[in-house]
XYZ file of C-alpha atoms in Angstrom:
651
model
C 52.093 127.014 195.857
C 52.872 126.909 192.175
C 55.124 124.053 191.451
C 59.535 124.801 190.378
C 59.881 125.325 186.578
C 60.961 122.288 184.928
C 61.596 123.590 181.303
C 63.975 126.647 181.774
C 62.693 128.699 178.749
C 60.653 131.867 179.360
C 61.758 133.681 182.821
C 59.673 136.002 184.119
C 61.364 137.654 187.161
C 59.966 139.903 190.153
C 62.759 141.357 191.807
C 63.272 142.926 195.143
C 63.914 146.261 196.159
C 66.905 148.108 194.340
C 67.151 145.386 191.523
C 66.832 145.368 188.302
C 63.908 143.580 186.934
C 65.194 140.607 184.584
C 63.843 140.635 180.558
C 62.287 137.107 179.455
C 65.328 135.337 178.117
C 65.719 132.031 176.361
C 68.259 130.171 177.866
C 71.425 128.549 175.944
C 72.226 124.795 176.020
C 75.674 125.954 177.204
C 74.775 128.164 180.209
C 72.193 125.459 181.351
C 74.655 123.109 181.551
C 77.296 125.016 183.300
C 77.891 129.105 183.631
C 81.404 128.484 183.843
C 84.179 125.955 182.845
C 86.173 126.149 186.367
C 85.500 128.744 189.190
C 87.842 131.103 187.672
C 87.696 131.958 183.815
C 91.088 133.329 182.410
C 88.408 136.286 181.373
C 87.263 136.664 184.581
C 88.956 139.276 186.871
C 86.726 140.089 189.534
C 86.094 138.070 192.644
C 83.438 135.412 193.193
C 80.111 136.684 194.966
C 79.751 134.773 198.272
C 76.073 133.929 198.961
C 75.859 134.740 202.981
C 72.196 133.776 203.254
C 69.457 131.767 201.723
C 66.601 131.719 203.735
C 62.719 131.234 203.834
C 60.817 134.885 203.691
C 56.679 135.352 203.708
C 56.848 135.055 199.640
C 59.786 132.661 198.576
C 63.457 132.083 199.054
C 65.679 135.264 199.281
C 69.461 134.733 198.930
C 71.857 137.278 200.068
C 75.492 138.334 198.965
C 78.290 140.259 199.402
C 79.028 143.437 197.289
C 82.058 142.979 194.870
C 84.226 145.768 194.019
C 83.921 146.968 190.325
C 81.050 144.559 190.092
C 78.313 146.281 187.124
C 75.588 143.461 187.463
C 75.133 140.010 188.821
C 73.169 136.860 187.078
C 71.377 134.193 189.548
C 71.076 130.842 189.206
C 69.657 127.795 190.294
C 70.268 124.200 190.253
C 67.729 122.085 188.345
C 67.483 118.717 186.535
C 69.508 119.778 183.976
C 72.328 121.759 186.144
C 72.156 125.517 186.406
C 69.363 127.684 185.100
C 69.882 131.184 184.711
C 67.007 133.335 187.052
C 67.624 136.895 186.947
C 70.268 139.250 186.570
C 70.392 142.321 189.095
C 72.484 145.174 190.268
C 71.018 144.448 194.102
C 73.129 141.990 196.357
C 69.669 139.742 197.469
C 67.018 137.859 194.988
C 63.571 136.484 196.164
C 62.976 133.570 193.855
C 58.998 133.525 194.467
C 58.427 130.273 192.057
C 59.542 127.575 195.173
C 57.346 124.996 196.378
C 57.266 123.819 200.363
C 58.907 121.293 201.564
C 61.318 121.132 198.593
C 65.297 122.203 198.456
C 66.939 125.007 196.481
C 70.017 125.291 195.377
C 71.831 128.761 193.981
C 74.573 130.610 192.818
C 76.297 133.810 192.003
C 78.351 135.436 189.269
C 79.237 139.005 188.376
C 78.553 139.871 184.485
C 79.356 142.832 182.250
C 77.066 146.005 182.376
C 75.518 144.914 178.941
C 75.059 141.279 180.252
C 77.023 139.791 177.098
C 80.422 138.906 178.991
C 80.954 136.797 182.354
C 83.637 139.285 184.834
C 83.559 136.739 187.523
C 83.496 132.938 188.354
C 81.119 131.315 190.909
C 80.407 128.642 193.628
C 79.723 125.306 191.721
C 78.633 124.027 194.854
C 76.091 126.622 195.171
C 73.898 127.752 198.506
C 71.111 124.910 199.325
C 67.843 125.904 201.340
C 64.768 123.802 202.398
C 61.778 126.177 201.476
C 58.513 126.455 203.733
C 56.000 128.658 203.706
C 54.403 130.691 205.879
C 51.947 128.985 207.983
C 48.391 130.727 207.529
C 46.235 131.425 210.388
C 42.831 130.082 209.566
C 40.881 130.672 213.023
C 41.537 132.166 216.202
C 38.409 131.690 218.772
C 37.961 132.489 222.262
C 38.119 128.746 224.201
C 37.691 127.322 227.804
C 41.107 128.372 228.923
C 42.488 130.940 226.394
C 42.740 131.880 222.738
C 42.910 129.000 220.576
C 44.720 129.283 217.140
C 44.582 127.069 214.533
C 46.873 127.139 210.942
C 47.437 125.235 208.051
C 50.011 122.782 208.190
C 53.310 123.385 205.890
C 54.712 121.059 203.880
C 57.843 120.011 205.290
C 57.360 121.715 208.603
C 58.729 119.840 211.922
C 57.999 122.397 214.018
C 56.457 125.349 214.592
C 56.648 128.639 216.936
C 53.795 130.879 217.850
C 53.753 134.713 218.860
C 52.080 137.220 220.535
C 51.924 140.995 219.994
C 53.419 142.573 223.383
C 53.853 146.886 223.135
C 54.235 146.434 218.999
C 57.069 143.247 219.506
C 56.399 140.021 218.621
C 57.049 137.571 222.073
C 57.182 134.053 221.672
C 54.621 132.236 223.333
C 55.658 128.310 222.869
C 56.774 125.774 220.218
C 54.230 122.713 218.939
C 54.441 120.172 216.533
C 50.534 120.118 216.006
C 48.935 122.817 213.524
C 46.983 124.615 217.096
C 48.028 126.046 220.236
C 46.032 127.818 222.933
C 47.073 130.698 224.982
C 46.483 129.794 228.363
C 48.180 133.525 229.736
C 45.681 135.743 227.550
C 43.865 138.700 229.649
C 40.160 138.986 229.339
C 38.919 142.063 227.297
C 42.496 142.211 225.616
C 43.343 142.581 221.902
C 45.322 139.660 220.861
C 47.784 139.377 218.145
C 48.922 136.203 216.817
C 51.478 135.083 214.336
C 53.302 131.702 213.729
C 56.483 130.617 212.050
C 58.775 127.807 211.085
C 61.242 126.661 212.943
C 63.312 123.710 213.102
C 63.497 120.387 214.772
C 65.881 121.516 217.614
C 64.078 124.899 217.865
C 67.514 126.808 217.280
C 67.119 128.084 213.855
C 63.652 129.980 212.078
C 62.739 127.738 209.018
C 60.261 130.169 207.531
C 59.043 133.581 207.302
C 55.861 134.789 208.554
C 53.058 137.213 208.859
C 54.166 140.375 209.910
C 50.463 141.898 210.432
C 49.089 138.683 212.140
C 45.657 138.022 213.202
C 43.430 139.577 215.736
C 40.953 139.020 218.422
C 39.659 140.475 221.373
C 39.676 137.474 223.856
C 37.035 136.796 226.361
C 37.790 134.380 228.827
C 34.857 131.677 229.738
C 33.089 132.122 233.147
C 34.569 129.937 235.806
C 32.402 128.331 237.547
C 32.130 128.513 241.433
C 29.546 126.334 242.985
C 26.436 125.220 242.613
C 23.849 123.843 245.040
C 19.774 122.912 245.941
C 18.403 126.009 246.502
C 15.218 127.720 247.466
C 12.954 127.354 244.464
C 15.511 124.814 242.485
C 19.192 124.636 242.003
C 21.580 128.144 242.291
C 24.688 128.146 240.167
C 27.426 130.656 240.615
C 30.586 131.811 238.536
C 33.315 134.382 238.852
C 32.303 137.398 236.498
C 34.492 138.222 233.513
C 35.900 141.559 232.765
C 34.455 142.806 229.791
C 31.561 140.189 229.710
C 27.971 142.362 228.884
C 25.921 139.180 229.691
C 26.113 135.447 230.239
C 23.828 132.739 229.165
C 23.153 129.666 231.334
C 23.030 126.117 229.791
C 22.037 123.004 231.229
C 22.925 119.431 229.625
C 20.270 117.433 227.894
C 21.862 114.125 226.781
C 24.894 114.736 225.371
C 24.054 118.090 224.291
C 23.623 121.855 226.049
C 20.211 123.363 226.481
C 19.876 126.969 226.613
C 18.201 128.040 230.086
C 18.414 131.877 229.952
C 20.411 134.915 229.376
C 21.334 137.034 232.668
C 23.789 140.009 233.578
C 24.073 138.566 237.234
C 27.051 136.343 238.169
C 24.331 133.671 239.605
C 20.991 132.022 238.156
C 18.534 130.013 239.981
C 17.188 127.032 237.477
C 13.444 126.593 239.040
C 12.875 124.352 236.300
C 14.915 121.533 237.768
C 13.098 118.673 239.853
C 13.955 117.203 242.991
C 15.629 114.018 241.822
C 18.230 113.110 239.328
C 21.682 115.139 238.665
C 21.973 117.968 236.788
C 24.887 119.436 235.043
C 25.476 123.455 234.230
C 27.382 125.372 232.365
C 28.147 129.133 231.357
C 29.112 131.263 228.957
C 29.500 135.294 227.238
C 27.761 136.485 225.305
C 27.054 139.852 222.734
C 23.405 139.999 223.444
C 23.385 142.758 220.537
C 24.820 140.923 217.765
C 23.556 137.661 219.407
C 27.140 135.789 219.432
C 29.212 134.077 221.568
C 31.901 136.515 223.494
C 33.646 133.089 225.507
C 34.143 129.724 225.155
C 32.709 127.726 227.951
C 33.668 124.902 230.820
C 32.272 121.582 228.074
C 32.730 119.642 231.881
C 30.454 121.442 233.814
C 29.063 121.784 237.062
C 26.806 119.234 238.336
C 24.382 118.938 241.389
C 22.519 116.007 242.844
C 19.197 117.639 243.454
C 18.323 115.277 246.186
C 20.977 116.435 248.080
C 18.952 119.449 249.357
C 19.775 120.992 252.682
C 18.236 120.523 255.762
C 17.399 124.169 255.876
C 17.384 126.774 252.846
C 16.852 130.759 252.264
C 15.683 132.496 249.263
C 18.543 134.701 249.214
C 21.923 133.816 249.565
C 23.228 137.324 248.673
C 21.259 140.984 249.940
C 21.637 144.335 249.152
C 19.616 146.533 251.502
C 19.248 150.708 252.024
C 19.509 152.395 254.848
C 16.363 151.506 257.572
C 14.536 149.184 254.802
C 13.212 145.685 255.640
C 13.253 142.307 253.657
C 11.791 139.127 255.240
C 13.625 136.128 254.038
C 11.872 133.092 252.840
C 12.799 129.699 254.396
C 12.092 126.310 253.710
C 12.844 123.643 256.435
C 12.708 119.409 255.873
C 10.906 119.458 259.082
C 7.776 121.547 258.916
C 7.077 121.311 262.400
C 10.147 123.140 263.471
C 10.707 126.781 263.662
C 14.671 128.452 262.785
C 16.174 130.339 265.550
C 17.661 133.828 263.586
C 20.780 136.271 264.121
C 22.655 138.588 263.107
C 26.702 138.937 263.038
C 26.330 142.623 263.161
C 23.084 143.911 264.693
C 24.771 147.350 264.243
C 24.478 146.788 260.635
C 21.184 144.995 260.402
C 18.856 143.180 262.638
C 16.596 140.071 262.030
C 13.244 139.352 264.217
C 12.148 135.267 264.832
C 10.124 135.645 261.334
C 13.338 136.216 259.510
C 12.904 140.111 258.740
C 15.667 141.683 258.141
C 16.093 145.393 258.950
C 18.953 147.799 257.591
C 20.874 149.860 260.563
C 23.700 151.349 258.862
C 26.514 151.211 256.240
C 28.387 147.789 256.461
C 28.230 143.889 255.967
C 26.335 141.022 258.029
C 25.878 137.480 258.098
C 22.093 136.738 258.876
C 21.769 132.815 260.263
C 18.999 130.778 260.662
C 19.569 127.186 262.483
C 17.723 124.469 263.282
C 18.450 121.086 264.627
C 21.836 122.121 264.617
C 21.510 122.468 260.821
C 22.014 126.104 259.278
C 21.815 128.714 256.270
C 22.896 132.067 256.210
C 22.788 135.486 253.883
C 24.942 138.029 253.721
C 23.444 141.065 254.051
C 24.999 144.452 252.610
C 23.638 148.022 254.145
C 23.843 151.143 251.458
C 24.130 154.111 253.155
C 23.392 156.533 250.483
C 24.952 159.206 249.512
C 23.639 162.467 248.648
C 24.100 163.417 244.906
C 26.248 166.738 245.553
C 28.962 164.189 247.125
C 28.800 162.343 244.024
C 29.440 165.686 241.827
C 31.627 167.330 243.939
C 34.084 164.466 243.635
C 33.700 164.324 240.129
C 34.797 167.717 239.745
C 38.144 166.562 241.785
C 39.191 164.033 239.086
C 39.339 166.908 236.403
C 42.233 166.835 234.894
C 44.177 164.007 237.004
C 46.361 161.791 234.508
C 47.107 158.019 235.925
C 49.730 157.917 238.707
C 49.363 161.539 239.566
C 46.083 160.943 242.221
C 43.907 158.785 239.277
C 44.312 155.315 237.887
C 41.350 153.923 236.847
C 42.374 150.902 235.305
C 44.943 150.292 238.270
C 42.105 150.020 240.372
C 39.777 148.108 238.374
C 42.231 145.344 237.305
C 43.561 143.153 234.749
C 43.501 145.866 232.231
C 45.574 146.764 229.491
C 44.798 150.409 228.595
C 46.755 150.988 225.611
C 44.574 148.540 223.662
C 40.721 148.873 225.704
C 40.034 152.607 226.483
C 37.048 151.979 224.726
C 35.379 150.375 228.148
C 37.400 153.113 230.349
C 34.194 155.166 230.215
C 32.344 153.219 232.430
C 34.880 151.867 234.877
C 35.474 155.646 234.656
C 31.999 155.831 236.440
C 32.867 152.877 238.532
C 36.066 154.327 239.938
C 34.417 157.406 240.821
C 31.746 156.088 242.903
C 34.377 154.049 244.889
C 35.944 157.031 245.582
C 33.125 158.675 246.945
C 32.517 155.328 249.109
C 29.156 154.695 247.404
C 30.101 151.979 244.808
C 27.508 149.594 246.565
C 24.680 151.958 245.228
C 25.405 150.976 241.795
C 23.008 147.734 241.015
C 25.249 144.566 240.413
C 28.131 146.753 241.287
C 31.276 147.562 239.224
C 31.406 146.965 235.039
C 32.980 147.782 231.761
C 29.956 148.102 229.857
C 27.059 150.473 229.500
C 24.781 147.923 228.345
C 25.271 145.801 231.799
C 24.897 149.353 233.418
C 21.438 150.078 231.359
C 19.977 146.599 232.376
C 21.231 146.531 236.196
C 19.526 150.168 236.547
C 16.234 149.013 234.255
C 16.098 146.208 236.495
C 16.311 148.020 239.796
C 13.777 150.476 238.360
C 15.890 153.008 238.545
C 16.382 153.940 234.480
C 14.606 156.854 232.714
C 14.263 158.809 229.664
C 16.355 161.463 228.394
C 13.760 163.806 228.826
C 13.847 163.372 233.024
C 17.404 163.826 232.899
C 19.054 165.180 236.581
C 22.658 166.165 237.950
C 23.707 162.852 239.587
C 22.521 160.747 236.900
C 24.829 158.449 235.024
C 24.019 159.532 231.286
C 24.598 156.914 228.736
C 24.605 158.434 225.156
C 23.866 157.078 221.402
C 25.779 158.295 218.499
C 24.109 156.384 215.808
C 21.052 157.262 217.156
C 19.434 153.478 216.391
C 17.336 151.288 218.635
C 19.472 149.550 220.857
C 19.609 145.991 220.048
C 21.345 145.000 223.363
C 18.555 143.840 225.536
C 14.907 142.893 224.301
C 13.259 144.967 227.440
C 15.126 148.301 226.934
C 14.604 147.271 222.779
C 11.160 147.092 223.586
C 10.546 150.817 225.290
C 12.462 152.233 222.660
C 16.070 153.270 223.782
C 19.192 154.044 222.040
C 22.016 152.569 221.239
C 24.270 152.368 224.280
C 27.814 153.794 223.339
C 29.250 156.001 226.158
C 28.514 156.811 229.701
C 29.171 159.874 232.019
C 27.924 161.424 234.771
C 25.656 165.010 234.159
C 26.237 167.675 236.543
C 24.477 170.266 235.116
C 21.455 171.033 233.416
C 20.464 173.139 230.687
C 17.597 173.860 228.092
C 19.253 171.753 225.261
C 22.584 170.270 226.833
C 23.746 169.227 229.637
C 27.302 168.941 231.492
C 28.891 166.231 232.096
C 32.057 164.530 233.756
C 33.778 161.498 231.981
C 36.152 159.349 231.440
C 37.672 157.909 228.056
C 37.698 160.800 226.100
C 40.719 159.461 223.429
C 42.392 156.115 222.776
C 45.537 157.432 225.315
C 43.589 159.209 228.152
C 41.446 156.262 229.857
C 42.523 157.806 233.329
C 41.665 161.186 232.297
C 38.227 163.045 233.934
C 36.828 166.243 231.626
C 34.239 168.362 231.309
C 32.008 168.473 228.261
C 28.904 169.757 227.077
C 26.637 167.134 225.757
C 23.209 167.623 223.656
C 20.472 165.823 224.910
C 19.410 164.823 221.791
C 22.111 162.757 221.722
C 20.935 160.872 225.366
C 19.494 157.033 225.219
C 19.110 156.670 229.008
C 19.594 158.170 232.244
C 20.753 155.468 235.310
C 19.289 157.347 238.587
C 21.488 156.328 242.133
C 19.021 156.413 245.018
C 20.822 159.037 246.586
C 20.162 160.613 249.909
C 18.030 163.662 249.804
C 19.349 166.971 249.172
C 18.711 170.667 248.420
C 19.910 172.602 244.863
C 21.444 175.050 246.657
C 22.930 172.543 249.323
C 26.826 173.030 247.830
C 26.341 176.780 247.110
C 25.676 177.747 250.384
C 28.804 175.416 251.854
C 30.798 177.748 248.752
C 30.873 180.852 250.588
C 32.908 184.120 252.162
C 34.201 182.437 255.127
C 33.381 178.696 254.891
C 35.938 176.053 255.361
C 35.001 172.975 253.959
C 35.868 170.133 251.678
C 33.278 171.711 249.113
C 35.059 174.921 248.860
C 38.545 172.720 248.447
C 36.907 170.758 245.397
C 35.671 174.534 243.852
C 39.307 175.700 244.416
C 41.057 172.855 242.554
C 38.460 174.526 239.463
C 40.123 177.809 240.097
C 43.622 176.581 240.240
C 42.763 174.828 237.444
C 41.583 178.380 235.371
C 44.908 179.984 236.656
C 46.945 177.580 235.018
C 45.579 177.828 232.026
C 45.949 181.718 232.068
C 42.037 182.112 232.123
C 42.246 184.350 235.789
C 45.420 185.892 237.241
C 44.728 184.798 240.875
C 46.202 181.742 242.074
C 44.262 180.356 245.454
C 46.046 178.362 247.832
C 45.396 174.652 247.884
C 43.344 174.495 251.042
C 39.749 174.583 252.132
C 39.444 177.858 253.325
C 37.129 180.760 250.855
C 39.198 184.009 251.794
C 40.296 187.447 250.266
C 42.355 185.640 247.638
C 39.324 182.960 246.840
C 37.274 185.960 246.387
C 39.134 188.324 243.764
C 39.623 184.908 242.026
C 36.074 184.260 241.728
C 34.992 187.941 240.503
C 37.879 187.177 238.020
C 36.247 184.024 236.642
C 32.884 185.783 236.608
C 34.653 188.055 234.326
C 35.669 185.719 232.087
C 32.376 183.812 231.632
C 30.506 187.177 231.239
C 28.578 186.372 234.072
C 27.584 189.171 237.105
C 30.508 189.647 238.912
C 28.922 189.458 242.212
C 31.596 187.112 244.054
C 28.590 184.765 245.011
C 29.314 181.026 244.171
C 25.990 179.587 242.665
C 25.182 176.993 240.198
C 25.180 179.749 237.519
C 28.964 180.100 237.787
C 29.708 176.844 238.897
C 28.469 175.630 235.289
C 30.680 178.550 233.602
C 33.753 177.511 235.205
C 33.411 174.332 233.467
C 32.109 175.311 230.265
C 35.474 177.871 230.398
C 37.854 174.592 231.512
C 35.903 172.495 228.684
C 36.553 175.304 226.095
C 40.459 175.721 227.025
C 40.950 171.472 226.739
C 39.451 171.725 223.519
C 41.590 174.473 222.110
C 44.722 173.141 223.083
C 43.737 169.541 221.963
C 42.952 171.327 218.490
C 46.200 173.091 218.591
C 47.947 169.941 219.309
C 46.513 168.171 216.229
C 46.829 170.901 213.936
C 50.732 171.106 214.982
C 50.872 167.474 214.321
C 49.253 167.702 210.939
C 51.551 170.207 210.198
C 54.675 168.142 210.800
C 53.118 164.549 209.428
């Protein structure tokens, strides 16, 4: 910041909006010492301008005064070491003095002058209006730390206190006051874009003492993982933490003296340190990372969680949690302090999962059961989730039933997902949408690793489960991850080694053509987070295909269910698409919202076949289903283009 002028010789003045820029001039000795002899000279005929406000703004001290009737121009003065010094002439009723220094007091006055600036037409306030100028606090750094977002700003000379603001719905909301030059926003929500600004305030907090940066400084906040528990486990020490919304990967550390040593990266929310010995204490912590950029996304708990390796339970199992498909088995491994003893096994719900005397768990039906191994009064448990696979056709049918449903009208993805602001985070809704879809179909447990908003996490979890396929292998029911850049992914070394492309967007494949596929996905625009739409995508844009372990079905299963005289949910889902065609004025027959296939439905089917320019026979087959979705897709695209053109014409 430039220091205040000492010798008022040549003044180059920058005026505010509506003002007249003054020409540099040489001040006279008379004018330096006193603008007028009295508050109102004999030649003065106009009222004396009264300064109503003097305040610190972003770029200086702004003074404002009331307009004087009859005044042609105004002359602004500041009081320096040699008395009143002329600053500038203006036709405006405001002026900003930019040649000021933070922490200093400045006094101003104003008088009216003639249009030719050769004579005074009013008196002036000899006392003037004083103000202490404070510069705008400049945020130097925003960072994700344990517990929130930390802001750090430059100390402002003369400042007594600061107020921190966060932008909410395009409005600044005060977070708190501090005398420090840093602040932690503990109420920030993970995976939210947070924008902050800071301004100086008076010591009592009642008034503003400076301006503020209206643009602010933004950061995408990712919460630090919260450590849940750690303890001796089969094969080492197991650490568990709470999953973080928006996290793509976690890095696990062990304390080595005063420093943290990296152990491993994982997409899971638990890790077993197999390098730990049988003696001594071990302290662990976890933070979120961005694997594609090899950067940290969050802070970490600096205290960590400490475990005494010697505190081993009497009996341990190799699995604390286990997922099994129906009819599949897994034999739990155990360690018992007294190797001469045998464990007694039991299941909390044998209808869900059974266990034999050797610890072999067999999945019976969908649900959750706790398997317990007990010996000498000690026990160890494993939570078993049995997955009942659904057919791909059920997922596809559910996806079709969601097309066109907005949030609050039968579909609210992010409300279900939780803790999410769709106005600024729609980018992750594509992945959350697929999680919502599978949950809607009662099949979320078929997604390895559970729900997430990261395409990268989905790809890695399916890879580890042996369920990741090439673009050439795409099938209906696959969760297809697209690459818009076409560049090899940097997300994970295993994916990179296999040559998979970038992981930019995910949708459900419902039909496969020669060079394209038909998909249903969420997140089709910044304001369409909860809007499922049908899309046609080129196979060349596919990075990889994630294939859940579906129950076996035939390609014609759904088609055979949708026919004249049928009454089932598949028919109802199909009729909803016919209703969409009617609302889009593509067909003329409106079918009822029931699960029956009658004469009206048959008539609508033939109209749809005619509109799609395919054989008109009233038969619902894969060709018709694909054709209908293309009709809807094209209609939506045409509507979007029409709206966009209208907005462009108005802008």
